mmCIF file of C-alpha atoms in Angstrom:
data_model
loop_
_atom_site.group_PDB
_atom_site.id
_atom_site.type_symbol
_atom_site.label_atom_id
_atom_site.label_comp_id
_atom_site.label_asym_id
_atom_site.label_seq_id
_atom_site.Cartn_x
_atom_site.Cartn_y
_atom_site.Cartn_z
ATOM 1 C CA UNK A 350 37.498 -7.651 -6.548
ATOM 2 C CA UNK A 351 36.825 -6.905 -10.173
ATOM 3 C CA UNK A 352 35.809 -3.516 -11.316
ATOM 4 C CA UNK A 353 34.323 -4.103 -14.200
ATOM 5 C CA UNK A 354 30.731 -3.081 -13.964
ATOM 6 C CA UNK A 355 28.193 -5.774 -12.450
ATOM 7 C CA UNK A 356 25.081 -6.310 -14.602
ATOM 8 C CA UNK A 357 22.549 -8.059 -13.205
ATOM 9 C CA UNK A 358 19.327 -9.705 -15.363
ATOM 10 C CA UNK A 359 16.509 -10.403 -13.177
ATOM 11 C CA UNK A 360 14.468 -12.292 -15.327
ATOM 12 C CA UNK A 361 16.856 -14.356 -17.588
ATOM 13 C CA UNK A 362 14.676 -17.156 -18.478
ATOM 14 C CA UNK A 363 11.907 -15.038 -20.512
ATOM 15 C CA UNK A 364 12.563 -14.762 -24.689
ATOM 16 C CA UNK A 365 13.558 -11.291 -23.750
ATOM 17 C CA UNK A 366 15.946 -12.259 -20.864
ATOM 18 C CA UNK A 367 17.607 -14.910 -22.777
ATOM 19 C CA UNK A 368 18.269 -12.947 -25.802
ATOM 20 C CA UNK A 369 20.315 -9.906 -23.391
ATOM 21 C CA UNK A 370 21.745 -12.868 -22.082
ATOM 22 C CA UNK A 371 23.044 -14.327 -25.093
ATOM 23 C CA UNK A 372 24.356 -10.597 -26.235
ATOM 24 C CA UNK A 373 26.453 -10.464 -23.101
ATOM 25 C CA UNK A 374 27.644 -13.882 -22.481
ATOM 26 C CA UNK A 375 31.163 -13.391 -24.513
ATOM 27 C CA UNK A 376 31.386 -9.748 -23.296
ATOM 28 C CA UNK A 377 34.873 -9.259 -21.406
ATOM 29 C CA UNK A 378 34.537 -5.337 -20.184
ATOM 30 C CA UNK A 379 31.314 -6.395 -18.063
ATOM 31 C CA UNK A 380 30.159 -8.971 -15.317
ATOM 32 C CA UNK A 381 26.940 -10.682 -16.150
ATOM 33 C CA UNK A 382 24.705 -12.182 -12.335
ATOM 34 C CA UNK A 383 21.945 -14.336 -12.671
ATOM 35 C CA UNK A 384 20.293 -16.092 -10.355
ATOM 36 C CA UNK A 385 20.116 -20.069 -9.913
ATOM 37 C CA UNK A 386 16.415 -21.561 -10.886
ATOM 38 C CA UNK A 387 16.103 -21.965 -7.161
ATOM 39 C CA UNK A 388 16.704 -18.842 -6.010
ATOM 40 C CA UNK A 389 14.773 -16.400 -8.607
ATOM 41 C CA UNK A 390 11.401 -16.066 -6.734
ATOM 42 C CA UNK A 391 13.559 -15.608 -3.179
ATOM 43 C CA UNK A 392 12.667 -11.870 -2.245
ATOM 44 C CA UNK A 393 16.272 -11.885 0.317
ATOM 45 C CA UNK A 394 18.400 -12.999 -3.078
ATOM 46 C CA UNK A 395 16.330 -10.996 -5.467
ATOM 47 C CA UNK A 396 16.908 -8.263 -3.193
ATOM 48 C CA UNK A 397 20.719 -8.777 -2.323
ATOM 49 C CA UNK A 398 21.715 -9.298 -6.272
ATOM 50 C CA UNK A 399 19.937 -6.023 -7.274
ATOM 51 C CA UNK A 400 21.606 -4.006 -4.257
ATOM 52 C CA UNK A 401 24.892 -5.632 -5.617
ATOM 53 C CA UNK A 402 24.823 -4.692 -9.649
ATOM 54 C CA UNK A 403 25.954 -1.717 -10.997
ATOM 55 C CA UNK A 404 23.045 -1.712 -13.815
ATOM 56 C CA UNK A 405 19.744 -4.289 -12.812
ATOM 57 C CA UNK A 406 17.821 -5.371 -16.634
ATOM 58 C CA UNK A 407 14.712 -6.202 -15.512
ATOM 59 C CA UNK A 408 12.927 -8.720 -17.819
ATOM 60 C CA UNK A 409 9.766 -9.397 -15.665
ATOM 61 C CA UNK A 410 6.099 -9.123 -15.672
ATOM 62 C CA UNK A 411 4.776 -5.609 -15.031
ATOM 63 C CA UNK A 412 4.204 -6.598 -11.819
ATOM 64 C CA UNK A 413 7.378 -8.607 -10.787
ATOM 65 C CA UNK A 414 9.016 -5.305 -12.496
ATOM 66 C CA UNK A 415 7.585 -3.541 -9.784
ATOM 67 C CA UNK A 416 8.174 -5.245 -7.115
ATOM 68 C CA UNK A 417 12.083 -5.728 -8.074
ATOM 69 C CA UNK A 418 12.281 -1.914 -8.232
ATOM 70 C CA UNK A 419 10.737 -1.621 -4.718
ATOM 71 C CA UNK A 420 13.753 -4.079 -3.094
ATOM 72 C CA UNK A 421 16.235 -1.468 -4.433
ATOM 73 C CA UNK A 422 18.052 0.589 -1.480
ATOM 74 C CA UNK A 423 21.156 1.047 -3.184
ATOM 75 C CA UNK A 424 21.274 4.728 -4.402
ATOM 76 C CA UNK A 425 23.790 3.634 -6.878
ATOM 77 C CA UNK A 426 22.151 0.736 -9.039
ATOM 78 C CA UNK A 427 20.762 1.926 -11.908
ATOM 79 C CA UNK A 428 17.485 -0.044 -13.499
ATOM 80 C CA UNK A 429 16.522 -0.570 -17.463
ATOM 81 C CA UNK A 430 13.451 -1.696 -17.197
ATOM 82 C CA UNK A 431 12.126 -4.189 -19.954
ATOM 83 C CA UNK A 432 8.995 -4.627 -19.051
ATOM 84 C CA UNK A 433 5.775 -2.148 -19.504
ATOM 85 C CA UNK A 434 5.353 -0.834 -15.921
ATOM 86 C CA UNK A 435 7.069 1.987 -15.839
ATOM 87 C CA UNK A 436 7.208 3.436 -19.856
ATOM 88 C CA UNK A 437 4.640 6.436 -18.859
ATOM 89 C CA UNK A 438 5.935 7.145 -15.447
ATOM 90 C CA UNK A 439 7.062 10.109 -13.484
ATOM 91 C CA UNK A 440 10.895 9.682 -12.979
ATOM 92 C CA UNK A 441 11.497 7.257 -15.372
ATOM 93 C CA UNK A 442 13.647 8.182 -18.596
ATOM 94 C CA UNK A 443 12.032 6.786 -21.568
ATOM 95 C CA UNK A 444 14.907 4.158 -23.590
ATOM 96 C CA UNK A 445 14.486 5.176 -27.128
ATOM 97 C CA UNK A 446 18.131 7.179 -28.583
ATOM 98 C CA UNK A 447 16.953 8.284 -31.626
ATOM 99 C CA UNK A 448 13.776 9.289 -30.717
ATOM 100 C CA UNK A 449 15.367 13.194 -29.703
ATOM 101 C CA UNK A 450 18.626 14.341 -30.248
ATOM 102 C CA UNK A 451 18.919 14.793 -26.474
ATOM 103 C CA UNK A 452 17.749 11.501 -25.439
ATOM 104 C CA UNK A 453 21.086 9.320 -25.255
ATOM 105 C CA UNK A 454 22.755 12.018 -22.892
ATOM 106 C CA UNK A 455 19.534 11.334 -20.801
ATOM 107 C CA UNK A 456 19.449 7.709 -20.932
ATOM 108 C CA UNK A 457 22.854 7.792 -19.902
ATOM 109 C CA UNK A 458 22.838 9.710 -16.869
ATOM 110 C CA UNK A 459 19.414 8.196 -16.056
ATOM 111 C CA UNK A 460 18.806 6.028 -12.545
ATOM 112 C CA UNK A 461 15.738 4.674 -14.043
ATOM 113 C CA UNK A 462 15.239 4.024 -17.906
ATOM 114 C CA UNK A 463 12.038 2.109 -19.211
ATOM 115 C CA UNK A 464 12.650 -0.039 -22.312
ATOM 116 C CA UNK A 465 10.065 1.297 -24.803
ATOM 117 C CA UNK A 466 7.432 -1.606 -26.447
ATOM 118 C CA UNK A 467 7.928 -3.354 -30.069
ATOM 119 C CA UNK A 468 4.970 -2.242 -31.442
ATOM 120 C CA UNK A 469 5.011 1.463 -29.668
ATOM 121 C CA UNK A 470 9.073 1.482 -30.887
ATOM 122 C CA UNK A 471 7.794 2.009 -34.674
ATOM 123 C CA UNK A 472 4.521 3.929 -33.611
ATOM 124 C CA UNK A 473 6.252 6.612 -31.849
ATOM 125 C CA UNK A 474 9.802 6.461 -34.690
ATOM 126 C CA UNK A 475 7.357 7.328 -37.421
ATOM 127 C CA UNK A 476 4.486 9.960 -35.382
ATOM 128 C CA UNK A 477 6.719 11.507 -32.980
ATOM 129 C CA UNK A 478 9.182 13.703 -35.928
ATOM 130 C CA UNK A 479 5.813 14.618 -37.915
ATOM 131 C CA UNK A 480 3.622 15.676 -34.999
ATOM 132 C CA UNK A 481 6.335 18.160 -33.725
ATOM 133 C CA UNK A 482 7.176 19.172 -37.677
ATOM 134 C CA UNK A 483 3.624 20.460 -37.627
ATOM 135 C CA UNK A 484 2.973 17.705 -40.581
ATOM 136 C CA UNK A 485 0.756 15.714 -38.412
ATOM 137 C CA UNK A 486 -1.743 17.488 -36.173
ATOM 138 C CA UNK A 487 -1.798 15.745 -32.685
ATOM 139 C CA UNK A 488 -5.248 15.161 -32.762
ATOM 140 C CA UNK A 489 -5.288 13.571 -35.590
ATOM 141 C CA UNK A 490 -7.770 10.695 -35.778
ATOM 142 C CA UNK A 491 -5.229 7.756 -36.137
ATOM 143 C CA UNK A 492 -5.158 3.983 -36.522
ATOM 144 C CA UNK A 493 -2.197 2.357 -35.901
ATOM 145 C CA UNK A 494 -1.978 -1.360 -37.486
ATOM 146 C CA UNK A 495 0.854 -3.751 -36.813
ATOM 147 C CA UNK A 496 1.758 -7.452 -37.256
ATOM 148 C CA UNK A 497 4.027 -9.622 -35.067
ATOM 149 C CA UNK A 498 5.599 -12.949 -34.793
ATOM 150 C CA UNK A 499 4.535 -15.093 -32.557
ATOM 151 C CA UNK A 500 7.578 -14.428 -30.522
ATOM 152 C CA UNK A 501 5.765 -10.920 -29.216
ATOM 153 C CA UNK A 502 3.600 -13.317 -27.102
ATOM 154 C CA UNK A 503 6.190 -14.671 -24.951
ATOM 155 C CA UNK A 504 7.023 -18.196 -23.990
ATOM 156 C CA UNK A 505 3.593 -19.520 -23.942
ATOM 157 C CA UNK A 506 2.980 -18.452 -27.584
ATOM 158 C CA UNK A 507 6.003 -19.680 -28.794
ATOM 159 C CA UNK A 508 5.310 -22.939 -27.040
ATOM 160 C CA UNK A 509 2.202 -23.203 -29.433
ATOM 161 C CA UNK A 510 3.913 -22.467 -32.534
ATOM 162 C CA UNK A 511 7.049 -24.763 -31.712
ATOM 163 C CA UNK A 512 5.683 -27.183 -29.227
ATOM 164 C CA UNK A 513 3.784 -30.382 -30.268
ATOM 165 C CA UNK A 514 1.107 -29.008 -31.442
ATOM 166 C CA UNK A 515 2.125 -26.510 -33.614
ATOM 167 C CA UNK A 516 -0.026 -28.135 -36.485
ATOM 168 C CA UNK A 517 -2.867 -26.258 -35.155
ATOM 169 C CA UNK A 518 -1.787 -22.988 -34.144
ATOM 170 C CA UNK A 519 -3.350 -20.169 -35.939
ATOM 171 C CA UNK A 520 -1.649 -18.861 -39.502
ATOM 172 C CA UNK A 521 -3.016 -15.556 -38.417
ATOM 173 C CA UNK A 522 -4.392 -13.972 -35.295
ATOM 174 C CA UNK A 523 -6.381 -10.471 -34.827
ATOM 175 C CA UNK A 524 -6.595 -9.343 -30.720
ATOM 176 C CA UNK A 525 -7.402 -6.370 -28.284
ATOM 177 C CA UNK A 526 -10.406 -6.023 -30.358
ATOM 178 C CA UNK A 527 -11.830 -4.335 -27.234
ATOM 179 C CA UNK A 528 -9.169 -1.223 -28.242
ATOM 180 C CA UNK A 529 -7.627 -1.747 -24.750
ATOM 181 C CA UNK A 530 -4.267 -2.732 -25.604
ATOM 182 C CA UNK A 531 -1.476 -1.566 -22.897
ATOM 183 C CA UNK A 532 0.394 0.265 -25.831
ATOM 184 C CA UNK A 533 -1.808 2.986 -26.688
ATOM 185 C CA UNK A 534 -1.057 5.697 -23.660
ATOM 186 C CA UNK A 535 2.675 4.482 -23.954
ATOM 187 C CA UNK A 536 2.384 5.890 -28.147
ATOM 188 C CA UNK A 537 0.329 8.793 -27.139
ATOM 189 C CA UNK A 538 2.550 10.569 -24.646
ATOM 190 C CA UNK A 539 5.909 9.845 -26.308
ATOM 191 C CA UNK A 540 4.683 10.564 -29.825
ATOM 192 C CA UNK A 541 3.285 13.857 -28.598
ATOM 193 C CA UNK A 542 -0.039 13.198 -29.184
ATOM 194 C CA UNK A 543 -3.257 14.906 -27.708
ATOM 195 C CA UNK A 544 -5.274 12.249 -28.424
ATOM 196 C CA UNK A 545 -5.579 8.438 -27.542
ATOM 197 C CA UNK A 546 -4.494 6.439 -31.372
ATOM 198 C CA UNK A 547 -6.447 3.240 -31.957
ATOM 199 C CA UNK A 548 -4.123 0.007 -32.297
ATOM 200 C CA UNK A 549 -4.976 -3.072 -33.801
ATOM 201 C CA UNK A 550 -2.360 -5.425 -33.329
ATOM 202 C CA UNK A 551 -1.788 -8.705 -34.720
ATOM 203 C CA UNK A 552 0.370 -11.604 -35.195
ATOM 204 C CA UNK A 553 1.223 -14.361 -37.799
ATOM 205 C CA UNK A 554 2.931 -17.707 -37.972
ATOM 206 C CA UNK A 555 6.338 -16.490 -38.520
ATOM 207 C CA UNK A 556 9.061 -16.380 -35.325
ATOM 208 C CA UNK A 557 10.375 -12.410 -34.981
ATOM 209 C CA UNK A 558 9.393 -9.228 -36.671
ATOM 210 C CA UNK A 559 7.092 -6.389 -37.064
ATOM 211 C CA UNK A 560 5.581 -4.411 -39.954
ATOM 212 C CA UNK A 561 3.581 -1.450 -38.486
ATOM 213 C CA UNK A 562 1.699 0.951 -40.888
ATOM 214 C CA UNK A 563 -0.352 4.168 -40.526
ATOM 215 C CA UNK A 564 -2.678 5.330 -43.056
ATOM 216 C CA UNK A 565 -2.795 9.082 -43.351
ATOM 217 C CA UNK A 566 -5.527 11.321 -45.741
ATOM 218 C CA UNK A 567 -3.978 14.241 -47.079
ATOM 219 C CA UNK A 568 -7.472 16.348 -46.659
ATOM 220 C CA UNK A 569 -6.680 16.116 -42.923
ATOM 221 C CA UNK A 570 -3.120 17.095 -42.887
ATOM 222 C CA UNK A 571 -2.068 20.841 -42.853
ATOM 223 C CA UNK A 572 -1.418 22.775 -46.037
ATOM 224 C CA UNK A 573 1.900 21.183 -47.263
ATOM 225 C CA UNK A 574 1.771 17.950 -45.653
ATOM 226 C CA UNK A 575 2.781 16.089 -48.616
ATOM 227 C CA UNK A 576 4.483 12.811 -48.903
ATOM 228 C CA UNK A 577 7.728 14.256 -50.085
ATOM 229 C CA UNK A 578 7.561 16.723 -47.452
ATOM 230 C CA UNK A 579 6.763 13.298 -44.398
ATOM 231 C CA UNK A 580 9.519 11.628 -45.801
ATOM 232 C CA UNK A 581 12.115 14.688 -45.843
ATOM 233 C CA UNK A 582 10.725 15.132 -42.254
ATOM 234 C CA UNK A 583 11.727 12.235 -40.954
ATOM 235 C CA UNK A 584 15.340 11.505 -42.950
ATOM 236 C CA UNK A 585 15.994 14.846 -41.229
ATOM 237 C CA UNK A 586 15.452 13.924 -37.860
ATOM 238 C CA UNK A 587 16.766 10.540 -38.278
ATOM 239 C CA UNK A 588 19.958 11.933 -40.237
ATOM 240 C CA UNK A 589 23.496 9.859 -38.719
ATOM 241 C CA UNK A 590 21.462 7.338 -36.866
ATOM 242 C CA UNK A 591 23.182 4.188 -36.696
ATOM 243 C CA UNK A 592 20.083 2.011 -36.341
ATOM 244 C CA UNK A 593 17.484 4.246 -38.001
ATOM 245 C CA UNK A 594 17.045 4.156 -41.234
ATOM 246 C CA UNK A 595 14.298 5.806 -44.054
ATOM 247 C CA UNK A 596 13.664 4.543 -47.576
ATOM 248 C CA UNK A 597 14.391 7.468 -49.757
ATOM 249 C CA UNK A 598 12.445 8.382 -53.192
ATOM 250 C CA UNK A 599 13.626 5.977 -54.798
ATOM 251 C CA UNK A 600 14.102 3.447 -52.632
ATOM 252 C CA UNK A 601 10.006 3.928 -51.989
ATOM 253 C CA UNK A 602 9.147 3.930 -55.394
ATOM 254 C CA UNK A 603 11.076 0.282 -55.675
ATOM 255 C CA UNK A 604 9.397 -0.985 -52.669
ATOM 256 C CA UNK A 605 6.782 -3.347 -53.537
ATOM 257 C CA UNK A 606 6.243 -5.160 -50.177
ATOM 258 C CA UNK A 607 7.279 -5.308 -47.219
ATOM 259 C CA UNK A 608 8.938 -8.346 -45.165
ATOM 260 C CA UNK A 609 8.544 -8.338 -41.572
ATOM 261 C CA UNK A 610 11.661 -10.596 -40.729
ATOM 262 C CA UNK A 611 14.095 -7.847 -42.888
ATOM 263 C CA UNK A 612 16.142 -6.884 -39.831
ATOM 264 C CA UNK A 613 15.732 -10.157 -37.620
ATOM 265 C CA UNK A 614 18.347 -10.786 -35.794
ATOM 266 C CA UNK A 615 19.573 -6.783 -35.599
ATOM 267 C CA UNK A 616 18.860 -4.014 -33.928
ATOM 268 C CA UNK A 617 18.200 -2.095 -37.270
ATOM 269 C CA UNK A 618 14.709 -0.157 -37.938
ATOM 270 C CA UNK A 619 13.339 0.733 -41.973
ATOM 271 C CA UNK A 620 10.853 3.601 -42.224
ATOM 272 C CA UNK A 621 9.192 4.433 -44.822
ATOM 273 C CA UNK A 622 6.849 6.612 -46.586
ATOM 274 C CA UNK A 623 4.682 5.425 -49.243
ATOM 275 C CA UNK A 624 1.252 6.114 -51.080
ATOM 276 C CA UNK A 625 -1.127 7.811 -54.073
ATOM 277 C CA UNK A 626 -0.835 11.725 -54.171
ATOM 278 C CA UNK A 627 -2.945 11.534 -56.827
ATOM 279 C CA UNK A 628 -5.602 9.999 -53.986
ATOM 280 C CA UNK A 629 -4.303 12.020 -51.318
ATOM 281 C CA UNK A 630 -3.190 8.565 -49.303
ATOM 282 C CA UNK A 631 -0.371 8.114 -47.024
ATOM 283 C CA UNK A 632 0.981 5.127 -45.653
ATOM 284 C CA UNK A 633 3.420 5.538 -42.967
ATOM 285 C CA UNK A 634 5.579 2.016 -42.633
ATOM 286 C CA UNK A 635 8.345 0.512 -40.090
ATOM 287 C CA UNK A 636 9.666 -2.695 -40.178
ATOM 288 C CA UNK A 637 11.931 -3.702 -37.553
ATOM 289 C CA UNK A 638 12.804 -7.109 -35.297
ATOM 290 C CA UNK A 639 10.362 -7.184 -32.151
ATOM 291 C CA UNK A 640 13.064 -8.805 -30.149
ATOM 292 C CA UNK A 641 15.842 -6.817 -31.604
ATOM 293 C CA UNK A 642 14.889 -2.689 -31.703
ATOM 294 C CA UNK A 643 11.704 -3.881 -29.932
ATOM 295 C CA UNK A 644 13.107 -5.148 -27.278
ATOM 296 C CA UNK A 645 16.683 -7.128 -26.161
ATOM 297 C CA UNK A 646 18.271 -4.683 -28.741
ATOM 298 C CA UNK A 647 16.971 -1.696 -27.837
ATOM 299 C CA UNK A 648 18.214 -3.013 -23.442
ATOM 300 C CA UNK A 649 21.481 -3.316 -24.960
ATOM 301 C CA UNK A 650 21.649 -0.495 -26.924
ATOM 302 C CA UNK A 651 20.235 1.809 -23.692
ATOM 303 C CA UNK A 652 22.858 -0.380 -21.637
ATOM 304 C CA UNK A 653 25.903 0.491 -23.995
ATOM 305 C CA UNK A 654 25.248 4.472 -23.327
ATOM 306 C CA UNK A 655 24.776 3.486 -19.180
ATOM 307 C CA UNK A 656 27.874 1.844 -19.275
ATOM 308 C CA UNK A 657 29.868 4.784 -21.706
ATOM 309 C CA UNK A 658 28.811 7.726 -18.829
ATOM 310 C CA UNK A 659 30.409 4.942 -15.689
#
């Protein structure tokens, strides 16, 4: 019997799944269970691979998420959770390192860690430093606008952008224009926030990535609040993060656009801090891969700092 650890995916044949998969497949210090197409949706399987891993990646529906967690009876398996069931829960660690400098010794001596969201990944990066700085109040009245390849809608959206009829798929899609999105309580409790943010997601005709932006006014920001003083706030907290990075001054000032697909294919996030002082404008910015750092990255990443503490 091997004793290398035993990682079972639940969920392998989702755009999330397949990814982790891929990450692991050539790995040699881990074992890697899936489950034949025949047995996936067998409860007695389901529930005798999960009892057997060391560390269960669940990349399921909310409610298949659920469920998987409830067939667990082996104190010893511990769960990353991929989906969005459990990101606000009691119990549950939340899976985002640099988010607090004491948050990889948690997520590696956690039973249960909840992979954050792509879009909440950039939300909370960029809010969560500045609201506890005291240079964003945390009721401040905030919009939070994103955009998102098509990728970010699973396989049934990426079947309409690759499939046969891809002609006809949108170049450009608005949604949750009823402000009920899934993400918002998910930003407001992990960004430290008092108040619910509006979100207005979107997503375009291009595979992977995210930009995300939030527009601040000056006027509404406590004395000091500037955009040098944003930007120092969050190189600071961010300072020796391997996949973190902020635009500087000058890097800013050089910045004429941003590309959504800059870090596809990584697990690298770019924040920045841009805008007119002159205006009193301030446009908070994070561009990162939605199924990299927003997703089968982020698993791994949480995964490498489980499998460091074994």
């Amino acid at each position: 019997m091997s004793n290398l650890p035993l990682i079972f995916i639940d969920g392998d044949q989702g755009t999330t799944g397949l990814l982790i998969h891929e990450r692991l497949r050539e790995r040699t210090d881990l074992r890697v269970l899936t489950l034949p197409a025949a047995e996936r949706k067998d409860p007695r399987r389901r529930a005798e691979a999960i009892n057997s891993a060391d560390i269960a990646l669940l990349c399921l529906p909310d409610a298949a998420a659920r469920e998987a967690v409830a067939l667990i009876e082996n104190p010893r398996v511990r769960v990353i959770d991929a989906s969005s069931a459990h990101r606000t829960s009691p119990g549950w660690v939340y899976g985002f390192p640099e988010m607090a400098a004491q948050q990889p010794q948690a997520i590696a001596h956690a039973r249960r860690i909840s992979n954050p969201g792509c879009y909440p990944t950039g939300a909370i990066a960029l809010l969560r430093p500045l609201v506890q700085a005291g240079l964003v109040p945390a009721d401040y009245p905030l919009t939070i606008q994103a955009v998102s390849g098509y990728s970010g809608g699973g396989r049934a959206q990426v079947e309409q952008y690759e499939g046969p009829d891809a002609a006809s798929a949108a170049p450009f899609v608005l949604y949750g224009l009823n402000l009920q999105h899934k993400h918002p309580p998910e930003m407001q409790m992990h960004a430290g926030l008092t108040q619910r943010p509006i979100f207005v997601p979107a997503y375009g005709a291009f595979r992977q990535g995210i930009v995300l932006s939030i527009a601040l006014q000056t006027r509404l920001l406590p004395t000091g609040a500037s955009l040098e003083a944003l930007r120092a706030a969050l190189q600071a907290h961010y300072a020796g993060a391997h996949h973190v990075h902020v635009l500087d001054a000058g890097q800013s000032a050089a910045t004429a656009q941003l590309d959504p697909t800059r870090h596809n294919g990584s697990n690298d996030m770019t924040l920045g801090v841009f805008g007119s002082p002159t205006e009193g404008h301030i446009l908070l910015c994070a561009v990162f891969d939605n199924l990299g750092k927003g997703a089968s990255g982020a698993a791994v990443q949480n995964l490498e700092l489980l499998l460091d503490a074994i």
